[in-house]
mmCIF file with all atom_site columns, C-alpha atoms in Angstrom:
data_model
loop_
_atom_site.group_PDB
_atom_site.id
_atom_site.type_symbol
_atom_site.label_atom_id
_atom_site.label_alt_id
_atom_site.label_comp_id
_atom_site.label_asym_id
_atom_site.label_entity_id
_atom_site.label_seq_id
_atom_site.pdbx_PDB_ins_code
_atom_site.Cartn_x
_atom_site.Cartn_y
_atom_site.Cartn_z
_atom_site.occupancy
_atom_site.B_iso_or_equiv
_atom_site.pdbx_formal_charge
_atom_site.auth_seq_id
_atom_site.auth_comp_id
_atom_site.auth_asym_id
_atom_site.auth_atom_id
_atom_site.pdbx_PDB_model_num
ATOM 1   C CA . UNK A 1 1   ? -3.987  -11.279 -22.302 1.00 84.00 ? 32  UNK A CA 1
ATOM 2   C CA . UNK A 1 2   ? -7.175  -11.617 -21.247 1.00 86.00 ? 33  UNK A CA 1
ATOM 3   C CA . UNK A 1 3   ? -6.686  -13.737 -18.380 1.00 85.00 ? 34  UNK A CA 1
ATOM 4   C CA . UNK A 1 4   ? -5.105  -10.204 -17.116 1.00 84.00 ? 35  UNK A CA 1
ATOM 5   C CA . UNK A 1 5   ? -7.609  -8.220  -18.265 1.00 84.00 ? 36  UNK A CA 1
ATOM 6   C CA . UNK A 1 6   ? -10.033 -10.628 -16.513 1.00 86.00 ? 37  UNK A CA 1
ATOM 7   C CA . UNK A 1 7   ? -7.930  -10.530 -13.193 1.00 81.00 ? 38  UNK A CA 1
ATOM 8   C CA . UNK A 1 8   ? -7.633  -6.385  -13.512 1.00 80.00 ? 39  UNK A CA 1
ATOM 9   C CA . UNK A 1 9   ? -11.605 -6.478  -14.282 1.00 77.00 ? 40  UNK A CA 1
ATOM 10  C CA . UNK A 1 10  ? -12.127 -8.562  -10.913 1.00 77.00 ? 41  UNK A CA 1
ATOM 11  C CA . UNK A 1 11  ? -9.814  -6.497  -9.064  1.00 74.00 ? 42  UNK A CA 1
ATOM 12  C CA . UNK A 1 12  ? -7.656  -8.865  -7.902  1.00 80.00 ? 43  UNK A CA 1
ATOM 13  C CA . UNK A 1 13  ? -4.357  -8.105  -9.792  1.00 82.00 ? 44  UNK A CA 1
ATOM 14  C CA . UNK A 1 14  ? -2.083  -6.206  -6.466  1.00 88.00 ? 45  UNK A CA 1
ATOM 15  C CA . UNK A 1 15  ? -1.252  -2.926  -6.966  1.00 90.00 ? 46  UNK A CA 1
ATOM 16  C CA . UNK A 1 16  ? 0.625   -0.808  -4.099  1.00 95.00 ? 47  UNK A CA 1
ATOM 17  C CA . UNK A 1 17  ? 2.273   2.032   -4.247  1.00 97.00 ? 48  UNK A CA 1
ATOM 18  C CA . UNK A 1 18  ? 4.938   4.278   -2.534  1.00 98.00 ? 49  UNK A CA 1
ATOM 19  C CA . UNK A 1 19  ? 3.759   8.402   -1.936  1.00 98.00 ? 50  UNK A CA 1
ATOM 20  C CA . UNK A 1 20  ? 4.659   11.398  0.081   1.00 98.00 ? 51  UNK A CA 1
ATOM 21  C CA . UNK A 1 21  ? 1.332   13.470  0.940   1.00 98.00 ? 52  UNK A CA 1
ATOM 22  C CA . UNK A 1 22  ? 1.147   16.554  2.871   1.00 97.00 ? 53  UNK A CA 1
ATOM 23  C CA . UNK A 1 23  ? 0.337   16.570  6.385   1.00 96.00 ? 54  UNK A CA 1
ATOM 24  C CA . UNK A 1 24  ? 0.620   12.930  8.436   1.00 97.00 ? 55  UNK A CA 1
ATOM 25  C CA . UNK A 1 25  ? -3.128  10.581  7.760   1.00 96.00 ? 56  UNK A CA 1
ATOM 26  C CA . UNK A 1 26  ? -2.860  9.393   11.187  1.00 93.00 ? 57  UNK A CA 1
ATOM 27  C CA . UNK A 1 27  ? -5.696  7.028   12.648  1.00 89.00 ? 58  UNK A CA 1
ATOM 28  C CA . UNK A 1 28  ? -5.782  9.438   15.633  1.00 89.00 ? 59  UNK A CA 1
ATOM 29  C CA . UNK A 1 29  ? -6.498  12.511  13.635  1.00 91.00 ? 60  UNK A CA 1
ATOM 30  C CA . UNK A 1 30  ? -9.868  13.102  14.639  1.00 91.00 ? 61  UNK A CA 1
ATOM 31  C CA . UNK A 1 31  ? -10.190 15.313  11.368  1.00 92.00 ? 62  UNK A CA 1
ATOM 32  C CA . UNK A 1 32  ? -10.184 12.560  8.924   1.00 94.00 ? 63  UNK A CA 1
ATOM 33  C CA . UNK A 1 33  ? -12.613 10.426  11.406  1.00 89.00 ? 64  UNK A CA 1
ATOM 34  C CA . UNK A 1 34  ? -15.069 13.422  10.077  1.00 92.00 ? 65  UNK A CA 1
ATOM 35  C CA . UNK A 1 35  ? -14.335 13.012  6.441   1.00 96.00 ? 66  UNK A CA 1
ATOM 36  C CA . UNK A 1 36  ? -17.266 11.074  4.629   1.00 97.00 ? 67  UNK A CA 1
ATOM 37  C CA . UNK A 1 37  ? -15.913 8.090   3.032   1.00 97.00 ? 68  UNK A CA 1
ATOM 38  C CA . UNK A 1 38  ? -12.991 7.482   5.253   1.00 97.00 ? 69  UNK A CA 1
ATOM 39  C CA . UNK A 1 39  ? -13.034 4.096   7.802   1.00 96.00 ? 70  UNK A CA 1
ATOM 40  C CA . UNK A 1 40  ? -10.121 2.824   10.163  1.00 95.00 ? 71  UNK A CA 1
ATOM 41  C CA . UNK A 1 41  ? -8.827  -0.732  9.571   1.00 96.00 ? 72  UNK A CA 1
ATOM 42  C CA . UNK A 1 42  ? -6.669  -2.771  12.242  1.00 95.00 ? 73  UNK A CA 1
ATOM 43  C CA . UNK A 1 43  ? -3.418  -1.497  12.080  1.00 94.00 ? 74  UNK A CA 1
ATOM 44  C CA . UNK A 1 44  ? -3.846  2.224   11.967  1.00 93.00 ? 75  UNK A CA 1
ATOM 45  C CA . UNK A 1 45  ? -4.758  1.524   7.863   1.00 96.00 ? 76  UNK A CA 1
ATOM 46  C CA . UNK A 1 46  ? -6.872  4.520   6.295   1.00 97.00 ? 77  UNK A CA 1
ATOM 47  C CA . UNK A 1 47  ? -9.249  2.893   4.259   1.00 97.00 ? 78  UNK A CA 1
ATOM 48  C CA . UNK A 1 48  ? -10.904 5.340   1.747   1.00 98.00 ? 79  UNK A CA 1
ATOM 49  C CA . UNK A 1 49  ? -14.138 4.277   -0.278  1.00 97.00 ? 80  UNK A CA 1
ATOM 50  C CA . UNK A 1 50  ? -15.883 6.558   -2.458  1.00 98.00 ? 81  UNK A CA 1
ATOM 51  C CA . UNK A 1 51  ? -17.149 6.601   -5.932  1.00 97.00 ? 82  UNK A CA 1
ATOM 52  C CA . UNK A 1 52  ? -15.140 8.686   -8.570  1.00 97.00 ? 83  UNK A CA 1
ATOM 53  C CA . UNK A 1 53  ? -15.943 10.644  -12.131 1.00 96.00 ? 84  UNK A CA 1
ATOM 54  C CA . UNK A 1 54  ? -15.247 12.865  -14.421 1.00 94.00 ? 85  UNK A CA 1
ATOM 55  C CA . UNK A 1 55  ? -15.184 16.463  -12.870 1.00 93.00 ? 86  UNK A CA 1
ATOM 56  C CA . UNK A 1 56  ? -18.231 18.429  -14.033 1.00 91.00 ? 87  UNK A CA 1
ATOM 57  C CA . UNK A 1 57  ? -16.136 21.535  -15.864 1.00 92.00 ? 88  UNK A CA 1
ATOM 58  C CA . UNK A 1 58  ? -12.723 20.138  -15.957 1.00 91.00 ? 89  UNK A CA 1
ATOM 59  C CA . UNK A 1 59  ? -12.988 16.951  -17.954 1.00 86.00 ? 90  UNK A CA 1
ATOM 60  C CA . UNK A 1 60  ? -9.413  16.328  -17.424 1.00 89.00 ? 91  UNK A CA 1
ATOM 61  C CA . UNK A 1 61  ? -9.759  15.158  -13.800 1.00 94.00 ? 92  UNK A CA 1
ATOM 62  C CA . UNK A 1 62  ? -11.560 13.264  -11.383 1.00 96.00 ? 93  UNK A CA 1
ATOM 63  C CA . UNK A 1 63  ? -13.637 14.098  -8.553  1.00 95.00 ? 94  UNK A CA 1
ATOM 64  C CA . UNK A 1 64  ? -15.138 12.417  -5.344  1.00 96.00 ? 95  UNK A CA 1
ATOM 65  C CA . UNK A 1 65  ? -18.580 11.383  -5.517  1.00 95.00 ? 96  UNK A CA 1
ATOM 66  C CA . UNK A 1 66  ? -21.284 9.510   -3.384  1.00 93.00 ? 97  UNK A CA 1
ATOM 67  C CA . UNK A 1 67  ? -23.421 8.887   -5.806  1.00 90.00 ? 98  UNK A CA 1
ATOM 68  C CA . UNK A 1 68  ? -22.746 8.046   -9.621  1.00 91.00 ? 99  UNK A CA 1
ATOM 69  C CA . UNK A 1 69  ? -19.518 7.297   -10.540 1.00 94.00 ? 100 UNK A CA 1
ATOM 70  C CA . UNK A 1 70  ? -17.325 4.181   -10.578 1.00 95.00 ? 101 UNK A CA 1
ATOM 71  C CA . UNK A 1 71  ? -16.622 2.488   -7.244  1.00 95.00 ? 102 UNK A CA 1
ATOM 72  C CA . UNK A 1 72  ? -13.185 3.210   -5.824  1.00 96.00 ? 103 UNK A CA 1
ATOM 73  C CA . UNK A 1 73  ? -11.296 1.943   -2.897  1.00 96.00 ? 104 UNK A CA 1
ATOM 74  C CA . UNK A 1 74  ? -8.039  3.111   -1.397  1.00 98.00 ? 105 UNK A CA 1
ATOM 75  C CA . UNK A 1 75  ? -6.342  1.938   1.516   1.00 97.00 ? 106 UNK A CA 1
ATOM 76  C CA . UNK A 1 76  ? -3.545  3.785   2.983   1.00 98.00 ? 107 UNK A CA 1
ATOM 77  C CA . UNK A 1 77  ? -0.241  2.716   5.388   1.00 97.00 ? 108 UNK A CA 1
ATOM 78  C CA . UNK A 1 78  ? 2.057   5.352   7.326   1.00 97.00 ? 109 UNK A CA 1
ATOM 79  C CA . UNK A 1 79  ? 5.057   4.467   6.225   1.00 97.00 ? 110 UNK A CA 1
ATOM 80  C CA . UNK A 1 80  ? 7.294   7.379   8.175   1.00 97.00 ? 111 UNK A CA 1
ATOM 81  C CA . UNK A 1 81  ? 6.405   10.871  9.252   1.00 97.00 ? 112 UNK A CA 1
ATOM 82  C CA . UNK A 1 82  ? 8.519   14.005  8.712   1.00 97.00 ? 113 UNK A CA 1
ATOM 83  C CA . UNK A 1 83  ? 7.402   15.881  11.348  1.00 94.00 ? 114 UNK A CA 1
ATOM 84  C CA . UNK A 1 84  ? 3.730   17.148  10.943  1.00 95.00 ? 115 UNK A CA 1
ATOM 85  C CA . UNK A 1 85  ? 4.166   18.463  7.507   1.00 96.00 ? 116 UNK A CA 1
ATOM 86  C CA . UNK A 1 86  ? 4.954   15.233  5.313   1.00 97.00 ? 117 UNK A CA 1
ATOM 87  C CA . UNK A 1 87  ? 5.186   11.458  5.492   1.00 98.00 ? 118 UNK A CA 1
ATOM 88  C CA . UNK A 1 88  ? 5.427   8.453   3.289   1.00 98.00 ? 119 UNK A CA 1
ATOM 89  C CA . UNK A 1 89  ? 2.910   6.470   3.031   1.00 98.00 ? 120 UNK A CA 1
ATOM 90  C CA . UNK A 1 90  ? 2.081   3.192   0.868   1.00 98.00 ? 121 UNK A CA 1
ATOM 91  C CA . UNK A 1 91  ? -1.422  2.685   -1.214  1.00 98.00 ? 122 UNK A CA 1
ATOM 92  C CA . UNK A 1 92  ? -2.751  0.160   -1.953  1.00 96.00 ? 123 UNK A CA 1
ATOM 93  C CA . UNK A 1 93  ? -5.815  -0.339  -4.772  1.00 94.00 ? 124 UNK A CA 1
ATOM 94  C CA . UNK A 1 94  ? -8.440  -2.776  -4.302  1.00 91.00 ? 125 UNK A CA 1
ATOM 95  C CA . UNK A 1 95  ? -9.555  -0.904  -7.485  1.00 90.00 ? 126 UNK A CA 1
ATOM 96  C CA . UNK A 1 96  ? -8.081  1.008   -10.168 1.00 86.00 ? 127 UNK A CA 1
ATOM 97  C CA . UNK A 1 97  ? -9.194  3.931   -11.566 1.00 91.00 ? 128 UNK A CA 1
ATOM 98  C CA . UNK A 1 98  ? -7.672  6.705   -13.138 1.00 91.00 ? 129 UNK A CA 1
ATOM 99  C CA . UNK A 1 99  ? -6.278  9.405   -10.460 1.00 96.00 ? 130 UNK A CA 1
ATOM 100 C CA . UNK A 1 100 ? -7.514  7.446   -7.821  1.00 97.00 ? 131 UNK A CA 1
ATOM 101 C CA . UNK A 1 101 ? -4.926  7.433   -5.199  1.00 98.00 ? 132 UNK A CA 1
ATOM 102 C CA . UNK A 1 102 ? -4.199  10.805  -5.940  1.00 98.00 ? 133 UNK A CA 1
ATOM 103 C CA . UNK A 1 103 ? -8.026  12.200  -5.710  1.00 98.00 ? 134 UNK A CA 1
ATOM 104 C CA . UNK A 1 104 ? -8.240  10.078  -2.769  1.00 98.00 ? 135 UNK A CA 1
ATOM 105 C CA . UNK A 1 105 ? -5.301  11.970  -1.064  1.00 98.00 ? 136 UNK A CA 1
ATOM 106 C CA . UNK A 1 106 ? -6.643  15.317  -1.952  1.00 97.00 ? 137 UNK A CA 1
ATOM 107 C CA . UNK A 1 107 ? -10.344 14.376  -0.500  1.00 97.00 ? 138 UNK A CA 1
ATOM 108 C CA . UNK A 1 108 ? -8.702  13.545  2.492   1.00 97.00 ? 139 UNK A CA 1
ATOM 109 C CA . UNK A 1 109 ? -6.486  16.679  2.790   1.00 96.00 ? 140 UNK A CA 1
ATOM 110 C CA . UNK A 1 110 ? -3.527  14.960  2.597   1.00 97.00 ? 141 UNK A CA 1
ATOM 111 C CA . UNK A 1 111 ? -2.588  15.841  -1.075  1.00 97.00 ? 142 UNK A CA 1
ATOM 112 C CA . UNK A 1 112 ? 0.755   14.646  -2.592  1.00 98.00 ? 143 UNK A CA 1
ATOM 113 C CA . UNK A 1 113 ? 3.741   16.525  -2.918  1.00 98.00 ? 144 UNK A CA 1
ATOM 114 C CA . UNK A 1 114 ? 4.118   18.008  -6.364  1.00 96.00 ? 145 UNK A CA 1
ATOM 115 C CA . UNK A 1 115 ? 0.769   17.039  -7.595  1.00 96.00 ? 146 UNK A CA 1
ATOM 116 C CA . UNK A 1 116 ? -0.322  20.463  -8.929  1.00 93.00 ? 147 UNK A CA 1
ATOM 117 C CA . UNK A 1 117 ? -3.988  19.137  -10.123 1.00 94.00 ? 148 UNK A CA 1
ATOM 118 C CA . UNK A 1 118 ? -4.945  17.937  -7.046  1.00 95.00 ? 149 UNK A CA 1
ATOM 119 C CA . UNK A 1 119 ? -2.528  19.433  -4.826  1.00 91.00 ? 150 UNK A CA 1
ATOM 120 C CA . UNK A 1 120 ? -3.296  22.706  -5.853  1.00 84.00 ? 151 UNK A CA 1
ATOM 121 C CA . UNK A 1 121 ? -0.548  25.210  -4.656  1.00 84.00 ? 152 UNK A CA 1
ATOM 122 C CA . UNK A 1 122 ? -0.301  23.717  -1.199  1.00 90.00 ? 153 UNK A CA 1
ATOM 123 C CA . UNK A 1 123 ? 3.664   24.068  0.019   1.00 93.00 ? 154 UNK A CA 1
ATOM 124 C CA . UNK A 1 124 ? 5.750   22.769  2.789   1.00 94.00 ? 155 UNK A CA 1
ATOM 125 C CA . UNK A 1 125 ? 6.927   25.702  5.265   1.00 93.00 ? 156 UNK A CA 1
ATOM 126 C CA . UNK A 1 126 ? 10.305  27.107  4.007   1.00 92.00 ? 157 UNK A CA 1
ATOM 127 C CA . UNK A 1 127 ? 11.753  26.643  7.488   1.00 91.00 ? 158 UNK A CA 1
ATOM 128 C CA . UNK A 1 128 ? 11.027  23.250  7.318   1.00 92.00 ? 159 UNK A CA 1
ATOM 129 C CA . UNK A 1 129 ? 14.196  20.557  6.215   1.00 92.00 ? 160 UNK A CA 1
ATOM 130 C CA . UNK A 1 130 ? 13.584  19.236  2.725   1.00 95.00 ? 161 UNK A CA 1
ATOM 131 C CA . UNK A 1 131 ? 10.931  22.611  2.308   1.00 96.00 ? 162 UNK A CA 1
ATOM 132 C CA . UNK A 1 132 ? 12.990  23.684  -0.792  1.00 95.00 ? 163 UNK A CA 1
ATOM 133 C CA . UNK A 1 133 ? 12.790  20.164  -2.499  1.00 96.00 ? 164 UNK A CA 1
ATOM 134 C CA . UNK A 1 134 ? 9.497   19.321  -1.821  1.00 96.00 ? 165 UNK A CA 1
ATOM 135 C CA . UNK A 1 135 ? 7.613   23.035  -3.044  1.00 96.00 ? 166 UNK A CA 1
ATOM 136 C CA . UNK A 1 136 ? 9.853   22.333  -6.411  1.00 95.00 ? 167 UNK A CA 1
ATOM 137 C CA . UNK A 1 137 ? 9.086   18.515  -6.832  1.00 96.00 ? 168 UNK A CA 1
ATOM 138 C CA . UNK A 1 138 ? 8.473   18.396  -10.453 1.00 93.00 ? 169 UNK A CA 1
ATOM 139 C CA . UNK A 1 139 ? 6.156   15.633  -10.800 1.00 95.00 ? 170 UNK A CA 1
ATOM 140 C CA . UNK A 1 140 ? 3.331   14.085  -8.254  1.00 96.00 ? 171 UNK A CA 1
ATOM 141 C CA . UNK A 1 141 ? 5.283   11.833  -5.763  1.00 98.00 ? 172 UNK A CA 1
ATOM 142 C CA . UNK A 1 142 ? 3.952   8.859   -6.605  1.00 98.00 ? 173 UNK A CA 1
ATOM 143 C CA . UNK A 1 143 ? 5.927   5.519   -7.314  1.00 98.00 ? 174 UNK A CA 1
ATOM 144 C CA . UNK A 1 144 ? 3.878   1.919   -8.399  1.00 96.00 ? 175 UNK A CA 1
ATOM 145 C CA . UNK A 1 145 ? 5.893   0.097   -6.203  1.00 96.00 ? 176 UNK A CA 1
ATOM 146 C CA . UNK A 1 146 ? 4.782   -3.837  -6.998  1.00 94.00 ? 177 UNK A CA 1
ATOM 147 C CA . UNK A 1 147 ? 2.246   -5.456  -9.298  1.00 91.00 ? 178 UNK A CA 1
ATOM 148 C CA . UNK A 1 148 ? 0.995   -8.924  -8.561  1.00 89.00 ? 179 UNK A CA 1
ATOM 149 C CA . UNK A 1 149 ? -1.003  -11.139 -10.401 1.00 89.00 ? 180 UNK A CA 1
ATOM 150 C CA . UNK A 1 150 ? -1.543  -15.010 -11.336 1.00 88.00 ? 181 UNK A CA 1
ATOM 151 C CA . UNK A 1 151 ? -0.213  -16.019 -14.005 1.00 90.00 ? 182 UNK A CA 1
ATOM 152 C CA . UNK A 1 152 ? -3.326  -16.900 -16.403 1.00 86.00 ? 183 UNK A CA 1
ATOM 153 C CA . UNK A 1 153 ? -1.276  -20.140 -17.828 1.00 89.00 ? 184 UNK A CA 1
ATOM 154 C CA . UNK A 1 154 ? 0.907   -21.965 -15.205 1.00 91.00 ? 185 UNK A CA 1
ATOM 155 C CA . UNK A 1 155 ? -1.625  -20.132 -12.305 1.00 89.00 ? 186 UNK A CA 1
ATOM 156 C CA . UNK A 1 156 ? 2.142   -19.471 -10.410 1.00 93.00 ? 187 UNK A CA 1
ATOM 157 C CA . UNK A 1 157 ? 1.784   -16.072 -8.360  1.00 92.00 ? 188 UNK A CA 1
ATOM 158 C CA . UNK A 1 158 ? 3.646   -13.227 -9.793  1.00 91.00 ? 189 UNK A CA 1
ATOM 159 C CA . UNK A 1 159 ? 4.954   -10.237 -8.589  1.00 94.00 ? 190 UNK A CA 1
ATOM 160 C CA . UNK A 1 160 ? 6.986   -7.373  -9.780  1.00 94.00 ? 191 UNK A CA 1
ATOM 161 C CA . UNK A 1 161 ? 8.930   -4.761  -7.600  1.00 95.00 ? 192 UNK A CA 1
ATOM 162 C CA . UNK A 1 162 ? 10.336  -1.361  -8.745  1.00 96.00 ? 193 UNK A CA 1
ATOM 163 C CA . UNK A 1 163 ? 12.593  0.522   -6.942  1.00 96.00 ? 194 UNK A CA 1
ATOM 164 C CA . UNK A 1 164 ? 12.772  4.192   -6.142  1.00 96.00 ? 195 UNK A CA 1
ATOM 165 C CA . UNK A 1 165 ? 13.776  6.716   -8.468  1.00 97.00 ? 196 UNK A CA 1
ATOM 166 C CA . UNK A 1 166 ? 16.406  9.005   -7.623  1.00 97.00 ? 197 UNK A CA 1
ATOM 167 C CA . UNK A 1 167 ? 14.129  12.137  -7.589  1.00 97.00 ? 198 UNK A CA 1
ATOM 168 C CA . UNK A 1 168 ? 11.698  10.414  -4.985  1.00 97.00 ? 199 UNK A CA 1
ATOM 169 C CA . UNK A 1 169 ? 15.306  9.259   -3.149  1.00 97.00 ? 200 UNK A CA 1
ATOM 170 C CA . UNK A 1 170 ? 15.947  12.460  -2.525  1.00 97.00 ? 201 UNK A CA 1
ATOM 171 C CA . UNK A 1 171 ? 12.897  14.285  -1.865  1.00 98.00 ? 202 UNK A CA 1
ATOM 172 C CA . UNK A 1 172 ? 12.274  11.686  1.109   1.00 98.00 ? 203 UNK A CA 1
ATOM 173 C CA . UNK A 1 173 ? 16.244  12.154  2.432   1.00 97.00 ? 204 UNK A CA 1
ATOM 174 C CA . UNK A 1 174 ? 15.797  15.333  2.193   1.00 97.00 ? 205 UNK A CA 1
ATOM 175 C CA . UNK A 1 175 ? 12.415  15.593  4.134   1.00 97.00 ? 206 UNK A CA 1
ATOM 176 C CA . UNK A 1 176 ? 13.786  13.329  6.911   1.00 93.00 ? 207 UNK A CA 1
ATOM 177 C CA . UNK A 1 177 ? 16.681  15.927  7.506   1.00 80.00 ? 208 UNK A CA 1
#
């Protein structure tokens, strides 16, 4: 046990995830080049670094901050685009804090799909295939795809895979028309 704590403390346990955000964070979007916190890595990778906290009135989430807070690192891969108004993309954590890709994705206007504390009430277009799915997605899409570590007794590299739900399935089939 605490061999894993000690590799989650030092932030090199693996963490990446599966998510469908609003909007397409593409490396030629010269909006996010504006955003403060946001860099470009080789490959088109969004690579978010802020600090986050407690929000100041609502102690339930988490807000962006550049000064205070616990450091927070995000780096984000376009996976596929549904047109302009969706795509899947894969985080992954260099840290791990609570709500962090999820804040992350909200700071950089690219909320996810059914997240309704950090998405707010943002919707796809009805017109739009896979509109009537995604604006009733009942949960944030958001899937821990694989968790890697080393195993603190025979040091042999781990790593665990999850697949898909259904629900996240379908939202994605239904979004790529």
């Amino acid at each position: 046990h605490h061999g894993l704590a000690e590799q989650f403390a030092a932030h090199t346990a693996r963490r990446r995830y599966l998510a469908v955000c609003h909007g397409v964070p593409d490396a030629g979007d010269p909006r996010l080049k504006g955003v403060k916190g946001v860099s470009f890595e080789p490959g088109g990778v969004l690579k978010i670094t802020t600090q986050l906290a407690r929000h100041k009135t609502d102690r339930q989430r988490q807000a962006v901050l550049f000064g205070g807070g616990r450091h927070a690192v995000t780096r984000v891969t376009l996976e596929k685009r549904f047109g302009t108004h969706a795509a899947l993309v894969r985080c992954t954590l260099e840290t791990g804090r609570t709500h962090q890709i999820r804040v992350h994705m909200a700071h950089v206007g690219h909320a996810l799909v059914g997240d309704q504390v950090y998405g707010g009430r943002r919707k796809i277009k009805s017109d739009v295939p896979g509109a009537d799915i995604a604006n009733t997605f009942s949960r944030q899409a958001l899937h821990a795809e694989t968790l890697g570590f080393v195993h603190p007794v025979t040091e042999e590299t781990m790593d665990f895979t999850s697949p898909l739900p259904s629900e996240l399935k379908q939202l994605i089939g239904a979004l790529d028309g």
